[in-house]
Short mmCIF file of C-alpha atoms and ligand atoms in Angstrom, two decimals:
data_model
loop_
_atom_site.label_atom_id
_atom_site.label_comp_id
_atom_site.label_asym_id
_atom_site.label_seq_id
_atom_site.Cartn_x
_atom_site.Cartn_y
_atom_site.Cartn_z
CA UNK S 1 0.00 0.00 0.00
CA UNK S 2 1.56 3.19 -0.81
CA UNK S 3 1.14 6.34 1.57
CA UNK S 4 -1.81 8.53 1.01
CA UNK S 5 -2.97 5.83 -1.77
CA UNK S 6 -3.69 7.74 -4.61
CA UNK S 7 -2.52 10.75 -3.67
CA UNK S 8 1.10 10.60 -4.40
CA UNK S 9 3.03 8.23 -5.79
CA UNK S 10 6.07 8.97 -5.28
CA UNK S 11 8.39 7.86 -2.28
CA UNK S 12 7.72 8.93 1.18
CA UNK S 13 10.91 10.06 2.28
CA UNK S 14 12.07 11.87 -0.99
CA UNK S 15 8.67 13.64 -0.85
CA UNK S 16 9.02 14.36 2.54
CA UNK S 17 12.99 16.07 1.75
CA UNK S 18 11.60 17.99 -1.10
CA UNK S 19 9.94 21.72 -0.31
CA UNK S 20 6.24 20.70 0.24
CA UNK S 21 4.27 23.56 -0.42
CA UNK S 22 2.57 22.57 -3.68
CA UNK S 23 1.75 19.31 -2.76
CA UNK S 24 0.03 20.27 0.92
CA UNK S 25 -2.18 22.88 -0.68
CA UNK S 26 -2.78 19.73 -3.32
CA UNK S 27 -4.11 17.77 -0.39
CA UNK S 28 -5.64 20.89 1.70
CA UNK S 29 -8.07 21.12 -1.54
CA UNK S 30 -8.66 17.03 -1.84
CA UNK S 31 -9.92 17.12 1.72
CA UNK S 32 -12.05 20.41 1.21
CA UNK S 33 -13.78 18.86 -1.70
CA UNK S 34 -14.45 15.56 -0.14
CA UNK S 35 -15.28 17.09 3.12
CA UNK S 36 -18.19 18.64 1.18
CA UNK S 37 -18.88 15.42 -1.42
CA UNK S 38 -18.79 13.10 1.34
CA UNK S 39 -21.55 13.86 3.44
CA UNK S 40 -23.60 11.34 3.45
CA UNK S 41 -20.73 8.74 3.25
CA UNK S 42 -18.60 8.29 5.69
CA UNK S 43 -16.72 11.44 5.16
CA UNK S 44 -16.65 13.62 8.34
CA UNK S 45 -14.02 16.75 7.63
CA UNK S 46 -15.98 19.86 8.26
CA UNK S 47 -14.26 22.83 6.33
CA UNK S 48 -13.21 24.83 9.90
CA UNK S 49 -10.60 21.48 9.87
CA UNK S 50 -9.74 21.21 6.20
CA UNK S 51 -8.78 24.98 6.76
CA UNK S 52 -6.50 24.35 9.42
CA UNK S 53 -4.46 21.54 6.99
CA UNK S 54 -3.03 24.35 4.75
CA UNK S 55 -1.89 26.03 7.27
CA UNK S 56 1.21 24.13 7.81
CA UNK S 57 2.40 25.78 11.52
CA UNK S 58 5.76 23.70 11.76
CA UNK S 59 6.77 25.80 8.82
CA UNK S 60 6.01 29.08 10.31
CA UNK S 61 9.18 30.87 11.85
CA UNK S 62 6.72 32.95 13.97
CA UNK S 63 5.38 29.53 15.65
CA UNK S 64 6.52 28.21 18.90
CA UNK S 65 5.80 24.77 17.55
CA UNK S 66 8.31 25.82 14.62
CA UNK S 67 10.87 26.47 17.62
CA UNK S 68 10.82 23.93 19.15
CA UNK S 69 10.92 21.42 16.26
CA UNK S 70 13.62 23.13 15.59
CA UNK S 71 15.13 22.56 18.88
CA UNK S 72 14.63 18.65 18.93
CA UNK S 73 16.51 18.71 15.32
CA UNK S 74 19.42 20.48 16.69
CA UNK S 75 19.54 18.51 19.95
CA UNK S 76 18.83 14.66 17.17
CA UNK S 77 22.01 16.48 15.03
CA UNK S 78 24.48 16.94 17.84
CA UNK S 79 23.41 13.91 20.31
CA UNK S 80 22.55 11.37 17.33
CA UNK S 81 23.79 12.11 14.42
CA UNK S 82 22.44 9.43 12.86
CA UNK S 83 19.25 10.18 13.01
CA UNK S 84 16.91 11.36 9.93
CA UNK S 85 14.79 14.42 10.27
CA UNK S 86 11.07 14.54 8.38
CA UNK S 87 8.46 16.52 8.51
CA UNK S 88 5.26 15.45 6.96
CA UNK S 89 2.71 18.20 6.37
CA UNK S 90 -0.13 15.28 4.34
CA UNK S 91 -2.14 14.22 7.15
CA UNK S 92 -4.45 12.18 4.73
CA UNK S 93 -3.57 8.38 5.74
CA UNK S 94 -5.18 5.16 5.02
CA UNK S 95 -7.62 3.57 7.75
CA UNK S 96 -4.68 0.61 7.19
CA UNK S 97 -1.62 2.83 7.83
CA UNK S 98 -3.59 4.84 11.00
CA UNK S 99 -4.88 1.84 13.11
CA UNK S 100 -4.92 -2.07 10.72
CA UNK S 101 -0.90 -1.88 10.24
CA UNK S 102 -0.49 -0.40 14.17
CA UNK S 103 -2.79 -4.20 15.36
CA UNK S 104 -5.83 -1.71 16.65
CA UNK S 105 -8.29 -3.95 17.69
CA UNK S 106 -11.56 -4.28 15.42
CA UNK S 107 -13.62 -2.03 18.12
CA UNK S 108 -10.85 0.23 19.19
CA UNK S 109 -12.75 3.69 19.51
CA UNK S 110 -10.35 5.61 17.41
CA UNK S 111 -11.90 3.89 14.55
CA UNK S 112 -15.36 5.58 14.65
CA UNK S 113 -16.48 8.59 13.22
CA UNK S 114 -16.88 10.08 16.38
CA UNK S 115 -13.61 9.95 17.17
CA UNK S 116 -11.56 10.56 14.29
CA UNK S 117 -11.63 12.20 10.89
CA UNK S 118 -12.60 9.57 7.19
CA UNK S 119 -12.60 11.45 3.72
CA UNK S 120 -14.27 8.28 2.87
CA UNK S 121 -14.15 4.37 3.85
CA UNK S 122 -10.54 3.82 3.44
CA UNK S 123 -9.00 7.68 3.83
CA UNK S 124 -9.00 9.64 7.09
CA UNK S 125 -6.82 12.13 8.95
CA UNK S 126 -3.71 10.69 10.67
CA UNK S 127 -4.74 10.38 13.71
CA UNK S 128 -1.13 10.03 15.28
CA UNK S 129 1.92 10.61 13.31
CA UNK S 130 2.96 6.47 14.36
CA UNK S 131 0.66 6.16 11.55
CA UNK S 132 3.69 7.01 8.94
CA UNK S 133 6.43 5.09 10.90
CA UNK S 134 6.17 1.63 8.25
CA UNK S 135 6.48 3.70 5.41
CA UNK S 136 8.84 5.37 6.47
CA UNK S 137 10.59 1.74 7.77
CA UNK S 138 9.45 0.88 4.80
CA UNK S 139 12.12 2.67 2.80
CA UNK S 140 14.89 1.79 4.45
CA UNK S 141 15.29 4.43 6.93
CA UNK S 142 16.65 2.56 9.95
CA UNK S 143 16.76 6.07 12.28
CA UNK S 144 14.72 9.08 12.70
CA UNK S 145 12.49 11.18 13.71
CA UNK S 146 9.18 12.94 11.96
CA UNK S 147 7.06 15.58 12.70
CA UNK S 148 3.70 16.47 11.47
CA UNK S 149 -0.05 17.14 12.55
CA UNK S 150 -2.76 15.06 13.57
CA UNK S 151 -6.49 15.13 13.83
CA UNK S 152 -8.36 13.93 16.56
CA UNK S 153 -12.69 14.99 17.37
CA UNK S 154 -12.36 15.93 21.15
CA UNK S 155 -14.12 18.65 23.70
CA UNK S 156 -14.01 21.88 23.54
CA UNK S 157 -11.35 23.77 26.07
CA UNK S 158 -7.94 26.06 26.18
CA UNK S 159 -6.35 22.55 26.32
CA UNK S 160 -7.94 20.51 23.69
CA UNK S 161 -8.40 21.48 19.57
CA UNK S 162 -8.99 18.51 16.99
CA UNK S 163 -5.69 19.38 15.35
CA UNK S 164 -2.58 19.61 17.02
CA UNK S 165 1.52 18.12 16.11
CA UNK S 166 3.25 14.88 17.11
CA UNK S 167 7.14 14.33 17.09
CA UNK S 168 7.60 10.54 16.46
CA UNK S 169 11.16 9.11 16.55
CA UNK S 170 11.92 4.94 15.58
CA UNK S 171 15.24 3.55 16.01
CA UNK S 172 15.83 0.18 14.42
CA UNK S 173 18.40 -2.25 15.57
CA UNK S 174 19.89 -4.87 13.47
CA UNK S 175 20.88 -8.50 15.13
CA UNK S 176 24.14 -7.81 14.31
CA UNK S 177 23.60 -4.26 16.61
CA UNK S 178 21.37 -6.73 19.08
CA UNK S 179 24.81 -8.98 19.33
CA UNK S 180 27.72 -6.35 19.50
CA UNK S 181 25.81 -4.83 22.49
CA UNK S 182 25.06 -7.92 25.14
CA UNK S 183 27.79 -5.92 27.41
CA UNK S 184 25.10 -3.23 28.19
CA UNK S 185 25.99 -1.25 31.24
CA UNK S 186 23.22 -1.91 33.92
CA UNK S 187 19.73 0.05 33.44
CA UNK S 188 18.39 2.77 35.18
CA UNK S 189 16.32 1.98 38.45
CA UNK S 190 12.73 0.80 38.02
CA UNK S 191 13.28 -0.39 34.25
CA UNK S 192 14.07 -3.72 35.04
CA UNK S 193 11.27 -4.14 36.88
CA UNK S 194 8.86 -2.11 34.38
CA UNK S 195 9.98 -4.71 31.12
CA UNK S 196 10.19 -7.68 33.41
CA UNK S 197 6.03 -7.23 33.65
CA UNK S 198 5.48 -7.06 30.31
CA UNK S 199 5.22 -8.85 27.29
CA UNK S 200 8.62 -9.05 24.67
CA UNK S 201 8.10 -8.90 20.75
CA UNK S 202 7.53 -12.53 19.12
CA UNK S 203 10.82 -13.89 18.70
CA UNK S 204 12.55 -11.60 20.63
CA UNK S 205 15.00 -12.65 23.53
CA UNK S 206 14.85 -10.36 26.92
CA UNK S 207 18.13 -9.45 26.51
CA UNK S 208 17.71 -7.95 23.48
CA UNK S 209 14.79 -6.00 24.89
CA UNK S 210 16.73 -4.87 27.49
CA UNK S 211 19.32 -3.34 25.12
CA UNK S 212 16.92 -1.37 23.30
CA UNK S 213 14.58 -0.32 26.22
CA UNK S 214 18.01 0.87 27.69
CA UNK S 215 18.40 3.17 24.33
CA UNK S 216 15.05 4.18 24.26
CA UNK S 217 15.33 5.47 28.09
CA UNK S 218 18.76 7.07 27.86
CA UNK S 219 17.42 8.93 24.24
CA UNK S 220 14.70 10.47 25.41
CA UNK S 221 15.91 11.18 29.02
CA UNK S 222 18.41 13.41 27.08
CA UNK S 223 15.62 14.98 24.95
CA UNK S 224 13.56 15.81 28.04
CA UNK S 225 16.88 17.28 29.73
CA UNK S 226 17.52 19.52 26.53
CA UNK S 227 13.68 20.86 26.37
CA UNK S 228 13.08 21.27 30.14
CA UNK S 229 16.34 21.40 31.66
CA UNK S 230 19.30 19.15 32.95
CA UNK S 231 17.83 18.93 36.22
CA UNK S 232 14.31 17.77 35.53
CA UNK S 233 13.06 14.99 37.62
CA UNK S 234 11.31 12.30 35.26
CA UNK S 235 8.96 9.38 35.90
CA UNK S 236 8.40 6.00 33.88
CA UNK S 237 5.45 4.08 34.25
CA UNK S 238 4.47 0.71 32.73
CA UNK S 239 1.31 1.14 29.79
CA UNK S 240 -0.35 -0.50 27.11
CA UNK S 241 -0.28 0.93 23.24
CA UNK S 242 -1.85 -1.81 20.05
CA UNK S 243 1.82 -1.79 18.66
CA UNK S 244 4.35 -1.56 21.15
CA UNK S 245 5.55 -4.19 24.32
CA UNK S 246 7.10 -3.64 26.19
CA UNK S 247 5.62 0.68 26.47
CA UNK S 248 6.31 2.65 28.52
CA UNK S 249 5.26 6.43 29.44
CA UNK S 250 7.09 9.56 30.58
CA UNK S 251 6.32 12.43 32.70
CA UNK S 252 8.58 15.66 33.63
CA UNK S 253 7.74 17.46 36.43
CA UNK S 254 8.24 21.36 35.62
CA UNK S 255 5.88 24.52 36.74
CA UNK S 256 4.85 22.10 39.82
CA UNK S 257 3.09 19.81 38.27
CA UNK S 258 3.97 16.46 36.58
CA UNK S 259 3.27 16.22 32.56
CA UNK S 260 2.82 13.18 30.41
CA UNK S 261 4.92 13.99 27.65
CA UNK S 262 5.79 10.75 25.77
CA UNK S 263 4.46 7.34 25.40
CA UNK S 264 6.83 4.72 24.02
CA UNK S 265 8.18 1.03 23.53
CA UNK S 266 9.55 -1.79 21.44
CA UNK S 267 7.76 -2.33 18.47
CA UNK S 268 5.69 -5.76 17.99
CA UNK S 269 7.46 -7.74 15.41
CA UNK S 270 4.43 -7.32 12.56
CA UNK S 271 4.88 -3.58 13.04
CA UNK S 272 8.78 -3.99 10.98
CA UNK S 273 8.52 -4.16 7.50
CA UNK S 274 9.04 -7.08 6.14
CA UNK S 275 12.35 -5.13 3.97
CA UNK S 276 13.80 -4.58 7.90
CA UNK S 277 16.45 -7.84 8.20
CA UNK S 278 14.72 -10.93 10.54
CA UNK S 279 15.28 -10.16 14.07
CA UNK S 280 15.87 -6.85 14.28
CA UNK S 281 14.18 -4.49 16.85
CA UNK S 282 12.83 -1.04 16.85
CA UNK S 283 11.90 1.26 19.88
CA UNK S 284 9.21 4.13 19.18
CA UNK S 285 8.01 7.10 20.71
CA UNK S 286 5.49 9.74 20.22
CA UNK S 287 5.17 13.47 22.03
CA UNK S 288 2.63 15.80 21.75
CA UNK S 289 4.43 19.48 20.73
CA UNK S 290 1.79 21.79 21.87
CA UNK S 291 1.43 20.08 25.43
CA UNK S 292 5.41 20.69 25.30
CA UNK S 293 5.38 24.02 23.98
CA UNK S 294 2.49 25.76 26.27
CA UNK S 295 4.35 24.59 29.41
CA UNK S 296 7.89 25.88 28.47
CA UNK S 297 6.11 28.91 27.64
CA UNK S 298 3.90 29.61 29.49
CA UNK S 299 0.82 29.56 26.52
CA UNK S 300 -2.87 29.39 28.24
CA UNK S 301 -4.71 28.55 25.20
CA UNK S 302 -4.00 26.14 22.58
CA UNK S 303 -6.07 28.54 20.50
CA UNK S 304 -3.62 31.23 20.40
CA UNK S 305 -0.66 28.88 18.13
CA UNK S 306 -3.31 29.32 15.25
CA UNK S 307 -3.74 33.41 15.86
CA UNK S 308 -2.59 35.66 13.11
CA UNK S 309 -2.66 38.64 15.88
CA UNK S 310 0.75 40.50 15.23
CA UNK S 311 0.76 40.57 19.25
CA UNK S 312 1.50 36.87 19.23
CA UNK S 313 2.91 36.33 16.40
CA UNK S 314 5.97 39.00 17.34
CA UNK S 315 6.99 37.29 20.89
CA UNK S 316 7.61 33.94 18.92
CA UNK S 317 9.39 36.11 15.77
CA UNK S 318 12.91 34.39 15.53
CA UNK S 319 15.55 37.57 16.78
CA UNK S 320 16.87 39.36 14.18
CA UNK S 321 20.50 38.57 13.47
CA UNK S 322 20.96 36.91 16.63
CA UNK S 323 21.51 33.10 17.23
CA UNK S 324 18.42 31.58 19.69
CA UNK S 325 19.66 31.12 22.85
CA UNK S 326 18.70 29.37 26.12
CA UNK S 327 16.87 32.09 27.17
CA UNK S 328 14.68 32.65 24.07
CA UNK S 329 13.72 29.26 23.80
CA UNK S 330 12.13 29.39 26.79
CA UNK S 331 10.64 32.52 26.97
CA UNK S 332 7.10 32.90 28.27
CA UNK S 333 4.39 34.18 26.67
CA UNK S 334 3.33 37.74 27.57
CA UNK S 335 -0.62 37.89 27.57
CA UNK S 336 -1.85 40.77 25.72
CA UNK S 337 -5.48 41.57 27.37
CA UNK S 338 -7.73 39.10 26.96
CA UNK S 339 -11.23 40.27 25.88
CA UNK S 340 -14.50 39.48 27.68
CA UNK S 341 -15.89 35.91 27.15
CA UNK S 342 -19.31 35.98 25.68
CA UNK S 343 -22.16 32.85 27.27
CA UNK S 344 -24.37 31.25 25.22
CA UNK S 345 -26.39 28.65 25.98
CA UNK S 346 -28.64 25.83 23.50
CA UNK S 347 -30.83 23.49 25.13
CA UNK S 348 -32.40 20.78 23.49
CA UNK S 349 -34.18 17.45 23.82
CA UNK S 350 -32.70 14.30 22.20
CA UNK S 351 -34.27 10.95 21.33
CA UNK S 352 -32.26 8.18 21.58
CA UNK S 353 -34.50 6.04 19.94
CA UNK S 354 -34.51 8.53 16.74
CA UNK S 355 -30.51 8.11 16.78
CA UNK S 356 -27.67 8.31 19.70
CA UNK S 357 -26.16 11.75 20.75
CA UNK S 358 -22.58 11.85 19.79
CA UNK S 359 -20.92 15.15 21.98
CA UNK S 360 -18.27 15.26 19.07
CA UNK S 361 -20.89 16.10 16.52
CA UNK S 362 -22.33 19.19 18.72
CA UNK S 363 -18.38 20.11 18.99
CA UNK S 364 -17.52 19.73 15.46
CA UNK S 365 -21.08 22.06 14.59
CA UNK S 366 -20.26 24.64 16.89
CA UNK S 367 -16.70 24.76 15.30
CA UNK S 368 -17.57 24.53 12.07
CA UNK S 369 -19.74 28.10 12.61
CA UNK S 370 -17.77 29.59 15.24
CA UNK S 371 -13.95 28.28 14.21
CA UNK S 372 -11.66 29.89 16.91
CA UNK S 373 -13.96 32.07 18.49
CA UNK S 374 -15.45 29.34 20.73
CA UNK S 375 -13.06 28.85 23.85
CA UNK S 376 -14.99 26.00 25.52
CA UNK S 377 -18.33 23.95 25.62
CA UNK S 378 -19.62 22.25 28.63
CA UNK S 379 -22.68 20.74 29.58
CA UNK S 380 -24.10 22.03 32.19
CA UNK S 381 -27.45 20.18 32.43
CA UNK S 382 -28.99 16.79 31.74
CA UNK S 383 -32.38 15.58 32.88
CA UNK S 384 -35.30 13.43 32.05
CA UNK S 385 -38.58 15.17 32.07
CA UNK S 386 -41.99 14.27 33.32
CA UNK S 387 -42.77 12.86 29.49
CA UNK S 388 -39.87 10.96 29.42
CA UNK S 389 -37.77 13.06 27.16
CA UNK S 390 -34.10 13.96 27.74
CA UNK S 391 -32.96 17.29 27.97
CA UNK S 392 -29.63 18.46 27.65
CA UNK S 393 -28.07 22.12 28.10
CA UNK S 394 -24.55 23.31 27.03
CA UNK S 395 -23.21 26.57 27.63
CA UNK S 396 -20.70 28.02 24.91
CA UNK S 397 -18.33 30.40 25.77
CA UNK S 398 -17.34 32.89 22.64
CA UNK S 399 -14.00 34.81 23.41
CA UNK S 400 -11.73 36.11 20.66
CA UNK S 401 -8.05 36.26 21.43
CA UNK S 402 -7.78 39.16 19.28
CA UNK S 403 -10.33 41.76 19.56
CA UNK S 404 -13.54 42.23 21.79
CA UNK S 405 -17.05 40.38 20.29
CA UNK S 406 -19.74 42.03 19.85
CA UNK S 407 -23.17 40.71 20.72
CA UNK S 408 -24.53 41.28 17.72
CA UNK S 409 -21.45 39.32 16.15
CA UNK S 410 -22.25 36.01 18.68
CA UNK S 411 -25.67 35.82 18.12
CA UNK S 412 -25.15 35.51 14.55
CA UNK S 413 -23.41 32.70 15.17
CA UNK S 414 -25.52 31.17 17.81
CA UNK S 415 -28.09 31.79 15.12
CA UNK S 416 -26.07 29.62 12.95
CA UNK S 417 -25.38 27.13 15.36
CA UNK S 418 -29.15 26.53 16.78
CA UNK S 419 -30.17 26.34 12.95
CA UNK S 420 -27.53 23.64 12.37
CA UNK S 421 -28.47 21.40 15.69
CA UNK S 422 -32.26 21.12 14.51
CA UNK S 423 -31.61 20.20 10.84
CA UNK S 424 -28.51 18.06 10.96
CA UNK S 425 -28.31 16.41 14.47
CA UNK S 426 -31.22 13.52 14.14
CA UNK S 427 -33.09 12.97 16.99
CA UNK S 428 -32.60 16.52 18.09
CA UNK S 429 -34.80 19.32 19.11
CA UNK S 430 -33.90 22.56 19.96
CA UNK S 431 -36.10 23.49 23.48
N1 DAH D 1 0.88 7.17 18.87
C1 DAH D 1 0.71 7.30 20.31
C2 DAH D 1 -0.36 8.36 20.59
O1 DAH D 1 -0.63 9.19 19.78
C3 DAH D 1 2.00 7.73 20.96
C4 DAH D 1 3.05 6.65 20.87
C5 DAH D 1 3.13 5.68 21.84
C6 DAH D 1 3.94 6.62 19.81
C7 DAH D 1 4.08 4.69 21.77
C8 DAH D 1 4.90 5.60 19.73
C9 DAH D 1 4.96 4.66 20.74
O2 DAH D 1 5.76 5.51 18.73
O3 DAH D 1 5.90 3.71 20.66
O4 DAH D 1 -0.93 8.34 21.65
#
């Protein structure tokens, strides 16, 4: 299966070296048209999200998200030289490539339209940038790391939009490798303990694991160290991903709080290629940048890395002339005022026999009218009334984070948005 079938046909990693403009805004336009010829299929991309795939942030030297990829291919260039860099700005994926080739069970919820993104039955939006590790494999590629954004239907809040980036980073290791390094120096305290409860890869001997869980924690102990400083404490904790045993997770603690910041493991053996020599091994991991980037800096609302305001946009401008020091990349974010929030609220009855209410739907509605200008929607009432009927209540919250709404401007759009829930959510009635 090639990536993107039918979209491309030429190979993954010398598309992914070559200047991608033309061929993003190729794909920005494929999933605006079938956004709008799919309804009724299984296609789910509402236009607010097909928007946001043009707009290719890890490319923009005014982003924080641009920093710090940046960042993690300077620290990958000095610490591990032998390490590819990618970055993959074609979120369109196969339903094979995003969950079948990953061993995501049949009723994993990812796979339903309420959770993810189809253009159709077999195309959807990445929903995790793992989803491009095989083809990548695939190649030949034996190290690296890629970058790239994701789409995921979620709630409404300053933490939470349905597009945000992933860093991914694989590191194969050949049985020759596996051999040469049974002296391994002893590993860190707790991982012996955290791989001797879990599963190995088919074929796989623990010592082998060992070796490569060693890698995997001594790599991105050194990546968390360069991001959030040498002094970080870290935690490891035993988890469960479809493609990876044994996994594990990672959390810094910075600002006084502890973070997840990466999940990980050794690859299951169907996961390699079948082009990757018998017996070899892989570790993986995956970070989310934003979660990264509004901690070091201090960002309160995932909103703002998509503003055009020149107020934000300036404070993450690279310095002119000057090389980016410590000290810049971890500058916080200065608020500039943040203008009154504007409450809405829709109430409205839903039969379940007519058709179940999916909350992703109401999200992706209010979106699709409102865009940016929604901060958050939460319900804030359910009941059953005396006739049996169930009532539900959500409260919307409209705040700009560039200039002050008017209320004339919000009830257009609640306009648009109660007009919406009573002709396209079935089994809904506005109260
Ligand atoms: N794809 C996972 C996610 O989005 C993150 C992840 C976990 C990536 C483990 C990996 C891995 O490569 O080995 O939640």
């Amino acid at each position: 299966m090639t990536w993107a079938a039918g979209l491309c046909g030429r190979s993954i990693v010398e598309r992914m070296q070559r200047p991608t403009v033309r061929l993003a805004s190729t794909i920005a336009s494929t999933v605006a048209c079938t956004a709008a010829q799919a309804a009724g299929r299984r296609g789910n991309v509402t236009d607010a999200i097909a928007a946001k795939v043009s707009r290719k942030l890890l490319n923009d030297p005014c982003s924080p998200l641009h920093h710090l990829w940046a960042q993690v291919k300077a620290h990958f260039a000095a610490h591990h030289p032998a390490f590819a860099h990618f970055q993959d700005d074609q979120p369109v994926v196969t339903v094979r490539q995003n969950f079948d080739e990953l061993l995501f069970p049949a009723d994993h919820p990812g796979r339903s339209a309420h959770d993810s993104y189809f253009l159709d039955e077999q195309r959807m939006l990445r929903t995790h940038m793992t989803a491009n590790e095989r083809a990548i494999m695939a190649e030949g590629v034996r190290r690296f790391i890629v970058a790239g954004d994701v789409y995921r239907r979620d709630a409404i809040d300053c933490t939470h939009m349905p597009v945000f980036h992933q860093l991914e980073g694989v590191s194969i290791f050949t049985p020759d490798e596996l051999a040469a390094g049974t002296q391994q120096p002893p590993l860190p305290e707790g991982l012996e303990e955290l791989i001797a409860g879990q599963e190995v890869p088919a074929g796989a001997s623990r010592d082998a694991v060992r070796l490569v869980m060693g890698d995997l924690h001594g790599t991105l102990s050194r990546l968390m160290a360069a991001l959030f400083g040498e002094a970080v404490p870290m935690r490891w904790s035993a988890t469960t991903f479809p493609f990876t045993t044994p996994s594990m997770e990672a959390e810094v603690f910075y600002n006084g709080q502890w973070l997840e910041v990466v999940g990980s493991g050794v690859l299951r053996a169907p996961i390699l290629p079948p082009s990757v020599p018998a017996g070899s091994l892989a570790w993986a991991f995956g970070m989310g940048l934003e979660r990264v980037a509004m901690v070091l800096h201090a960002i309160p609302d995932i909103r703002l890395f998509w503003s055009q305001d020149a107020r934000w946009r300036a404070q993450f401008a690279p310095p002119s002339g000057g090389a980016h020091g410590r000290a810049w990349e971890r500058r916080r974010f200065v608020p500039f005022s943040k203008y009154p929030p504007i409450g809405r609220d829709v109430s409205f009855y839903v039969d379940e026999a007519v058709a179940a209410f999916a909350e992703n739907d109401l999200f992706d509605l209010i979106r699709s009218h409102a865009d940016d200008l929604v901060e958050s929607v939460e319900k804030i009432d359910e009941f059953v009334d005396g006739r049996g009927r169930s009532s539900r209540c959500y409260r919307i919250t409209f705040r700009s984070m560039d200039k002050t709404l008017t209320d004339a401007q919000v009830n257009a759009i609640q306009d648009a948005i109660r007009a919406s829930i009573a002709s396209s959510l079935p089994g809904v009635t506005l109260r």
